[in-house]
CSV table of C-alpha atoms and ligand atoms in Angstrom, one decimal:
chain,number,residue,atom,x,y,z
A,122,MET,CA,-120.3,-67.3,221.4
A,123,ILE,CA,-118.0,-65.6,218.9
A,124,SER,CA,-119.3,-62.4,217.4
A,125,LYS,CA,-119.7,-62.4,213.6
A,126,ALA,CA,-118.6,-58.8,213.2
A,127,PRO,CA,-114.9,-59.3,213.6
A,128,LEU,CA,-114.9,-62.3,211.3
A,129,CYS,CA,-116.6,-60.3,208.6
A,130,ILE,CA,-114.0,-57.5,208.9
A,131,TRP,CA,-111.2,-60.1,208.7
A,132,TYR,CA,-112.8,-61.7,205.6
A,133,ILE,CA,-113.2,-58.3,203.9
A,134,PHE,CA,-109.5,-57.5,204.8
A,135,TYR,CA,-108.5,-60.8,203.4
A,136,ARG,CA,-110.4,-60.3,200.1
A,137,VAL,CA,-108.9,-56.8,199.7
A,138,LEU,CA,-105.4,-58.3,200.1
A,139,ILE,CA,-106.1,-61.0,197.6
A,140,GLU,CA,-107.6,-58.6,195.0
A,141,ALA,CA,-104.6,-56.3,195.5
A,142,ARG,CA,-102.2,-59.2,194.9
A,143,ILE,CA,-104.1,-60.2,191.8
A,144,LYS,CA,-103.9,-56.7,190.4
A,145,THR,CA,-100.2,-56.2,191.1
A,146,ALA,CA,-99.1,-59.6,190.0
A,147,PRO,CA,-97.3,-59.2,186.7
A,148,THR,CA,-99.3,-60.7,183.8
A,149,PRO,CA,-97.1,-63.2,182.0
A,150,LEU,CA,-96.5,-62.1,178.4
A,151,PRO,CA,-97.8,-64.5,175.8
A,152,LYS,CA,-95.2,-66.7,174.3
A,153,PRO,CA,-94.1,-65.2,171.0
A,154,GLN,CA,-95.5,-67.2,168.1
A,155,PRO,CA,-93.4,-66.4,165.1
A,156,ASP,CA,-95.9,-67.5,162.5
A,157,LEU,CA,-98.7,-65.5,164.0
A,158,GLU,CA,-96.5,-62.5,164.4
A,159,ARG,CA,-95.3,-62.8,160.8
A,160,TYR,CA,-98.9,-63.0,159.7
A,161,TRP,CA,-100.0,-60.0,161.8
A,162,MET,CA,-97.1,-57.9,160.6
A,163,ALA,CA,-97.7,-58.8,157.0
A,164,SER,CA,-101.4,-58.7,156.7
A,165,THR,CA,-102.7,-56.4,159.3
A,166,ALA,CA,-100.0,-53.7,159.3
A,167,HIS,CA,-99.1,-53.8,155.7
A,168,ARG,CA,-102.1,-55.2,153.8
A,169,LEU,CA,-100.2,-58.2,152.5
A,170,SER,CA,-101.5,-61.8,152.7
A,171,GLN,CA,-99.3,-64.4,154.4
A,172,SER,CA,-98.7,-66.0,151.0
A,173,GLN,CA,-97.6,-62.7,149.4
A,174,PHE,CA,-95.2,-62.2,152.3
A,175,ASP,CA,-93.8,-65.7,152.0
A,176,ILE,CA,-93.4,-65.4,148.3
A,177,LEU,CA,-91.5,-62.1,148.7
A,178,GLN,CA,-89.2,-63.7,151.2
A,179,GLU,CA,-88.5,-66.7,149.0
A,180,LYS,CA,-88.0,-64.6,145.8
A,181,ALA,CA,-85.7,-62.0,147.5
A,182,GLY,CA,-83.7,-64.8,149.1
A,183,ASN,CA,-83.3,-66.6,145.8
A,184,ALA,CA,-82.4,-63.4,144.0
A,185,LYS,CA,-79.2,-63.2,146.1
A,186,ALA,CA,-78.0,-66.1,143.9
A,187,THR,CA,-78.2,-63.8,140.8
A,188,ALA,CA,-75.9,-61.2,142.3
A,189,TYR,CA,-72.7,-60.4,140.5
A,190,CYS,CA,-70.5,-59.2,143.3
A,191,PRO,CA,-66.9,-60.4,142.9
A,192,TYR,CA,-65.5,-57.2,144.5
A,193,SER,CA,-67.5,-57.0,147.7
A,194,ASN,CA,-68.8,-60.6,148.0
A,195,PHE,CA,-71.9,-58.9,149.5
A,196,ARG,CA,-74.9,-60.5,147.9
A,197,VAL,CA,-78.2,-58.6,147.8
A,198,GLY,CA,-81.5,-59.9,146.5
A,199,ALA,CA,-84.5,-57.7,145.9
A,200,ALA,CA,-88.1,-58.6,145.0
A,201,PHE,CA,-90.9,-56.1,144.1
A,202,LEU,CA,-94.5,-57.2,144.2
A,203,SER,CA,-96.5,-55.4,141.6
A,204,GLU,CA,-100.2,-54.5,142.0
A,205,ASP,CA,-101.1,-57.1,139.4
A,206,GLY,CA,-99.5,-59.8,141.5
A,207,ILE,CA,-96.2,-60.2,139.6
A,208,VAL,CA,-92.9,-60.5,141.5
A,209,ILE,CA,-89.9,-58.9,139.8
A,210,THR,CA,-86.5,-59.7,141.2
A,211,GLY,CA,-82.9,-58.5,140.9
A,212,GLY,CA,-79.4,-59.0,142.4
A,213,ASN,CA,-76.6,-56.4,142.7
A,214,ILE,CA,-74.3,-56.1,139.7
A,215,GLU,CA,-70.9,-54.8,140.4
A,216,ASN,CA,-68.2,-53.4,138.1
A,217,ALA,CA,-64.4,-53.3,137.9
A,218,SER,CA,-65.0,-49.5,138.0
A,219,TYR,CA,-66.5,-49.7,141.4
A,220,PRO,CA,-69.0,-46.7,141.3
A,221,VAL,CA,-70.6,-48.1,138.2
A,222,GLY,CA,-72.0,-51.0,140.1
A,223,THR,CA,-75.8,-51.2,140.6
A,224,CYS,CA,-77.7,-52.2,143.7
A,225,ALA,CA,-80.2,-55.1,143.7
A,226,GLU,CA,-83.1,-52.8,144.3
A,227,ARG,CA,-82.4,-50.7,141.2
A,228,VAL,CA,-81.7,-53.8,139.1
A,229,ALA,CA,-85.1,-55.2,140.1
A,230,LEU,CA,-87.0,-52.0,139.7
A,231,GLY,CA,-85.3,-51.2,136.4
A,232,LYS,CA,-86.4,-54.6,135.1
A,233,ALA,CA,-89.9,-54.1,136.4
A,234,VAL,CA,-90.4,-50.6,135.0
A,235,SER,CA,-89.0,-51.6,131.6
A,236,GLU,CA,-91.4,-54.6,131.5
A,237,GLY,CA,-94.3,-52.3,132.1
A,238,HIS,CA,-94.9,-52.6,135.8
A,239,ARG,CA,-95.4,-49.2,137.4
A,240,GLN,CA,-97.6,-49.9,140.5
A,241,PHE,CA,-96.1,-51.7,143.4
A,242,ILE,CA,-97.3,-52.8,146.8
A,243,ALA,CA,-94.2,-54.2,148.5
A,244,LEU,CA,-90.5,-54.6,148.3
A,245,ALA,CA,-88.4,-57.3,150.0
A,246,VAL,CA,-84.6,-57.1,150.3
A,247,ALA,CA,-82.5,-60.0,151.5
A,248,THR,CA,-78.8,-60.1,152.5
A,249,ASP,CA,-76.4,-62.6,154.2
A,250,ILE,CA,-75.9,-60.5,157.2
A,251,SER,CA,-77.6,-59.8,160.5
A,252,PRO,CA,-79.3,-57.5,161.4
A,253,PRO,CA,-80.8,-56.9,158.0
A,254,ALA,CA,-79.4,-54.3,155.6
A,255,SER,CA,-81.6,-51.5,154.3
A,256,PRO,CA,-81.7,-50.0,150.8
A,257,CYS,CA,-79.0,-47.4,150.3
A,258,GLY,CA,-79.8,-43.7,149.9
A,259,MET,CA,-79.7,-43.7,146.1
A,260,CYS,CA,-82.0,-46.7,145.9
A,261,ARG,CA,-84.5,-45.1,148.3
A,262,GLN,CA,-84.8,-42.2,145.9
A,263,PHE,CA,-85.0,-44.5,142.9
A,264,ILE,CA,-87.8,-46.5,144.6
A,265,ARG,CA,-89.5,-43.2,145.6
A,266,GLU,CA,-90.1,-42.4,142.0
A,267,PHE,CA,-92.4,-45.4,141.4
A,268,CYS,CA,-93.7,-46.6,144.8
A,269,PRO,CA,-96.2,-45.2,147.2
A,270,LEU,CA,-94.8,-43.7,150.4
A,271,ASP,CA,-96.8,-46.1,152.5
A,272,MET,CA,-95.4,-49.2,150.7
A,273,PRO,CA,-93.7,-51.7,153.1
A,274,VAL,CA,-90.1,-52.5,152.6
A,275,ILE,CA,-89.3,-55.8,154.2
A,276,MET,CA,-85.6,-56.4,155.0
A,277,PHE,CA,-84.6,-60.0,155.7
A,278,ASP,CA,-81.4,-61.0,157.4
A,279,LYS,CA,-79.4,-64.1,156.9
A,280,ASP,CA,-81.7,-66.2,159.1
A,281,GLY,CA,-85.0,-64.9,157.7
A,282,GLN,CA,-85.6,-62.5,160.6
A,283,TYR,CA,-86.9,-59.2,159.2
A,284,VAL,CA,-87.6,-55.6,159.8
A,285,VAL,CA,-90.4,-53.8,158.0
A,286,LYS,CA,-90.4,-50.0,157.4
A,287,LEU,CA,-92.6,-47.9,155.2
A,288,LEU,CA,-90.9,-46.1,152.3
A,289,GLU,CA,-91.6,-42.8,153.9
A,290,GLU,CA,-89.8,-43.9,157.1
A,291,LEU,CA,-86.8,-44.8,155.0
A,292,LEU,CA,-86.9,-41.5,153.1
A,293,PRO,CA,-88.7,-38.8,155.1
A,294,MET,CA,-89.6,-35.4,153.5
A,295,SER,CA,-88.8,-36.9,150.2
A,296,PHE,CA,-88.7,-35.2,146.8
A,297,GLY,CA,-90.9,-36.9,144.2
A,298,PRO,CA,-92.5,-36.5,140.8
A,299,GLU,CA,-95.5,-34.5,142.1
A,300,ASP,CA,-93.1,-31.9,143.4
A,301,LEU,CA,-92.2,-30.9,139.9
A,302,LYS,CA,-95.9,-30.5,138.9
A,303,GLY,CA,-96.1,-27.0,140.2
A,304,ALA,CA,-92.8,-26.0,138.6
A,305,ARG,CA,-92.9,-22.9,136.4
A,306,THR,CA,-92.0,-23.4,132.7
A,307,VAL,CA,-89.7,-20.9,131.2
B,525,LIG,N1,-76.0,-53.1,147.7
B,525,LIG,C1,-77.2,-53.3,147.2
B,525,LIG,O1,-77.4,-54.1,146.3
B,525,LIG,N2,-78.3,-52.8,147.8
B,525,LIG,C2,-78.2,-51.9,148.9
B,525,LIG,O2,-79.2,-51.3,149.2
B,525,LIG,C3,-76.9,-51.7,149.6
B,525,LIG,C4,-75.8,-52.2,148.9
B,525,LIG,C5,-74.9,-53.7,147.1
B,525,LIG,C6,-74.0,-52.7,146.3
B,525,LIG,C7,-72.7,-53.5,146.3
B,525,LIG,O3,-72.7,-54.4,145.2
B,525,LIG,C8,-72.7,-54.3,147.6
B,525,LIG,O4,-74.0,-54.3,148.0
B,525,LIG,C9,-71.8,-53.7,148.7
B,525,LIG,O5,-72.1,-52.4,148.9
Protein backbone atom coordinates (compact mmCIF):
# COMPACT_ATOMS: atom_id res chain seq x y z
CA MET A 1 0.00 0.00 0.00
CA ILE A 2 1.31 3.46 -0.92
CA SER A 3 1.79 5.82 1.95
CA LYS A 4 -0.29 9.01 1.68
CA ALA A 5 2.38 11.27 3.18
CA PRO A 6 4.62 11.58 0.11
CA LEU A 7 1.60 12.19 -2.14
CA CYS A 8 0.51 15.05 0.09
CA ILE A 9 3.95 16.57 -0.02
CA TRP A 10 3.99 16.27 -3.83
CA TYR A 11 0.56 17.89 -4.02
CA ILE A 12 1.62 20.82 -1.80
CA PHE A 13 4.79 21.24 -3.86
CA TYR A 14 2.72 21.20 -7.05
CA ARG A 15 0.29 23.81 -5.67
CA VAL A 16 3.15 26.09 -4.58
CA LEU A 17 4.60 25.90 -8.08
CA ILE A 18 1.23 26.68 -9.68
CA GLU A 19 0.65 29.64 -7.34
CA ALA A 20 4.11 30.99 -8.04
CA ARG A 21 3.47 30.67 -11.78
CA ILE A 22 0.20 32.54 -11.46
CA LYS A 23 1.84 35.34 -9.47
CA THR A 24 4.78 35.78 -11.80
CA ALA A 25 2.82 35.51 -15.04
CA PRO A 26 2.58 38.99 -16.57
CA THR A 27 -0.94 40.36 -16.41
CA PRO A 28 -1.97 41.33 -19.91
CA LEU A 29 -2.67 45.04 -20.14
CA PRO A 30 -6.26 45.88 -21.01
CA LYS A 31 -6.69 46.82 -24.65
CA PRO A 32 -6.72 50.62 -24.91
CA GLN A 33 -10.20 51.92 -25.51
CA PRO A 34 -9.80 55.40 -26.98
CA ASP A 35 -13.30 56.56 -26.20
CA LEU A 36 -13.13 55.50 -22.58
CA GLU A 37 -9.69 57.02 -22.25
CA ARG A 38 -10.91 60.27 -23.76
CA TYR A 39 -13.79 60.33 -21.32
CA TRP A 40 -11.57 59.56 -18.35
CA MET A 41 -9.02 62.20 -19.31
CA ALA A 42 -11.67 64.78 -19.91
CA SER A 43 -14.11 64.22 -17.12
CA THR A 44 -12.19 62.69 -14.26
CA ALA A 45 -8.92 64.49 -14.54
CA HIS A 46 -10.17 67.80 -15.79
CA ARG A 47 -13.78 68.11 -14.68
CA LEU A 48 -15.06 68.33 -18.26
CA SER A 49 -17.95 66.30 -19.55
CA GLN A 50 -17.42 64.23 -22.65
CA SER A 51 -19.66 66.54 -24.64
CA GLN A 52 -17.72 69.63 -23.51
CA PHE A 53 -14.53 67.90 -24.59
CA ASP A 54 -16.00 66.92 -27.96
CA ILE A 55 -17.34 70.42 -28.60
CA LEU A 56 -13.96 71.96 -27.76
CA GLN A 57 -12.25 69.60 -30.17
CA GLU A 58 -14.72 70.35 -32.93
CA LYS A 59 -14.65 74.14 -32.43
CA ALA A 60 -10.85 74.37 -32.18
CA GLY A 61 -10.56 72.23 -35.31
CA ASN A 62 -13.07 74.38 -37.20
CA ALA A 63 -11.35 77.56 -36.03
CA LYS A 64 -8.28 76.57 -38.05
CA ALA A 65 -10.30 77.48 -41.12
CA THR A 66 -10.53 81.09 -39.88
CA ALA A 67 -6.76 81.50 -39.71
CA TYR A 68 -5.16 84.19 -41.87
CA CYS A 69 -1.67 82.77 -42.29
CA PRO A 70 -0.38 83.46 -45.83
CA TYR A 71 3.23 83.73 -44.61
CA SER A 72 3.64 80.60 -42.51
CA ASN A 73 0.76 78.52 -43.85
CA PHE A 74 0.61 77.23 -40.30
CA ARG A 75 -3.01 77.18 -39.25
CA VAL A 76 -3.92 77.31 -35.58
CA GLY A 77 -7.40 77.19 -34.09
CA ALA A 78 -8.20 77.96 -30.46
CA ALA A 79 -11.42 77.51 -28.48
CA PHE A 80 -12.06 78.72 -24.94
CA LEU A 81 -14.90 77.29 -22.90
CA SER A 82 -16.30 79.92 -20.56
CA GLU A 83 -17.82 79.13 -17.20
CA ASP A 84 -21.28 80.00 -18.58
CA GLY A 85 -20.89 77.33 -21.25
CA ILE A 86 -20.03 79.56 -24.22
CA VAL A 87 -17.25 78.56 -26.60
CA ILE A 88 -15.27 81.44 -28.10
CA THR A 89 -12.92 80.66 -30.98
CA GLY A 90 -10.12 82.27 -32.93
CA GLY A 91 -7.54 81.58 -35.59
CA ASN A 92 -4.06 83.08 -35.98
CA ILE A 93 -3.87 86.38 -37.88
CA GLU A 94 -0.56 87.13 -39.56
CA ASN A 95 0.78 90.38 -40.94
CA ALA A 96 3.15 91.47 -43.70
CA SER A 97 5.17 92.97 -40.88
CA TYR A 98 5.73 89.56 -39.34
CA PRO A 99 6.02 90.36 -35.59
CA VAL A 100 2.66 92.10 -35.72
CA GLY A 101 0.85 88.81 -36.28
CA THR A 102 -1.32 87.44 -33.49
CA CYS A 103 -1.66 83.84 -32.34
CA ALA A 104 -4.98 82.03 -32.37
CA GLU A 105 -5.08 81.83 -28.58
CA ARG A 106 -4.81 85.61 -28.19
CA VAL A 107 -7.32 86.23 -30.95
CA ALA A 108 -9.83 83.95 -29.23
CA LEU A 109 -9.18 85.26 -25.73
CA GLY A 110 -9.27 88.88 -26.91
CA LYS A 111 -12.65 88.22 -28.48
CA ALA A 112 -13.91 86.47 -25.37
CA VAL A 113 -12.79 89.14 -22.92
CA SER A 114 -14.10 91.99 -25.04
CA GLU A 115 -17.45 90.20 -25.24
CA GLY A 116 -17.63 90.03 -21.45
CA HIS A 117 -16.35 86.52 -20.72
CA ARG A 118 -13.82 86.53 -17.89
CA GLN A 119 -14.08 83.05 -16.38
CA PHE A 120 -12.86 80.03 -18.29
CA ILE A 121 -12.73 76.33 -17.62
CA ALA A 122 -10.81 74.95 -20.59
CA LEU A 123 -8.86 75.82 -23.71
CA ALA A 124 -8.42 73.67 -26.80
CA VAL A 125 -5.79 74.36 -29.47
CA ALA A 126 -5.69 72.56 -32.82
CA THR A 127 -3.00 72.50 -35.50
CA ASP A 128 -2.23 70.49 -38.64
CA ILE A 129 0.91 68.89 -37.26
CA SER A 130 1.78 65.93 -35.12
CA PRO A 131 2.69 65.80 -32.26
CA PRO A 132 0.42 68.66 -31.21
CA ALA A 133 1.73 72.22 -30.87
CA SER A 134 1.47 74.03 -27.58
CA PRO A 135 0.72 77.73 -26.97
CA CYS A 136 3.74 80.01 -27.38
CA GLY A 137 5.26 81.79 -24.40
CA MET A 138 3.51 85.08 -25.04
CA CYS A 139 0.14 83.34 -25.27
CA ARG A 140 0.77 81.45 -22.04
CA GLN A 141 1.25 84.74 -20.22
CA PHE A 142 -1.79 86.25 -21.93
CA ILE A 143 -3.91 83.24 -20.94
CA ARG A 144 -2.53 83.41 -17.38
CA GLU A 145 -4.17 86.80 -16.91
CA PHE A 146 -7.71 85.43 -17.18
CA CYS A 147 -7.59 81.69 -16.57
CA PRO A 148 -7.11 79.59 -13.46
CA LEU A 149 -3.76 77.84 -13.10
CA ASP A 150 -5.50 74.47 -12.92
CA MET A 151 -7.33 75.02 -16.21
CA PRO A 152 -6.72 72.24 -18.74
CA VAL A 153 -5.18 73.16 -22.07
CA ILE A 154 -6.02 70.45 -24.59
CA MET A 155 -3.69 70.36 -27.60
CA PHE A 156 -4.94 68.45 -30.64
CA ASP A 157 -2.74 67.21 -33.44
CA LYS A 158 -3.71 66.78 -37.09
CA ASP A 159 -5.36 63.41 -36.37
CA GLY A 160 -7.29 64.42 -33.27
CA GLN A 161 -4.76 62.87 -30.91
CA TYR A 162 -4.19 65.14 -27.99
CA VAL A 163 -2.07 66.10 -25.01
CA VAL A 164 -3.56 67.82 -21.97
CA LYS A 165 -1.57 70.04 -19.63
CA LEU A 166 -2.68 72.35 -16.89
CA LEU A 167 -1.90 76.02 -17.40
CA GLU A 168 0.46 75.93 -14.43
CA GLU A 169 2.41 73.12 -16.10
CA LEU A 170 2.81 75.23 -19.21
CA LEU A 171 3.76 78.31 -17.24
CA PRO A 172 5.30 77.35 -13.90
CA MET A 173 6.07 80.00 -11.22
CA SER A 174 4.04 82.44 -13.25
CA PHE A 175 3.48 86.12 -12.63
CA GLY A 176 -0.16 87.12 -12.44
CA PRO A 177 -2.57 89.87 -11.42
CA GLU A 178 -2.50 88.91 -7.74
CA ASP A 179 1.26 89.52 -7.63
CA LEU A 180 0.62 93.21 -8.15
CA LYS A 181 -1.84 93.40 -5.26
CA GLY A 182 0.88 93.77 -2.64
CA ALA A 183 2.74 96.38 -4.64
CA ARG A 184 3.54 99.65 -2.86
CA THR A 185 1.97 102.76 -4.35
CA VAL A 186 4.21 105.78 -4.69
N1 LIG B 1 0.82 80.35 -33.63
C1 LIG B 1 -0.35 80.38 -32.94
O1 LIG B 1 -1.37 80.84 -33.44
N2 LIG B 1 -0.36 79.88 -31.69
C2 LIG B 1 0.72 79.39 -31.06
O2 LIG B 1 0.64 79.10 -29.89
C3 LIG B 1 1.96 79.17 -31.80
C4 LIG B 1 2.06 79.84 -33.11
C5 LIG B 1 0.84 80.92 -34.97
C6 LIG B 1 1.61 82.19 -35.09
C7 LIG B 1 1.95 82.20 -36.55
O3 LIG B 1 0.85 82.74 -37.27
C8 LIG B 1 2.05 80.74 -36.92
O4 LIG B 1 1.45 80.03 -35.86
C9 LIG B 1 3.47 80.26 -37.09
O5 LIG B 1 4.24 80.60 -36.00
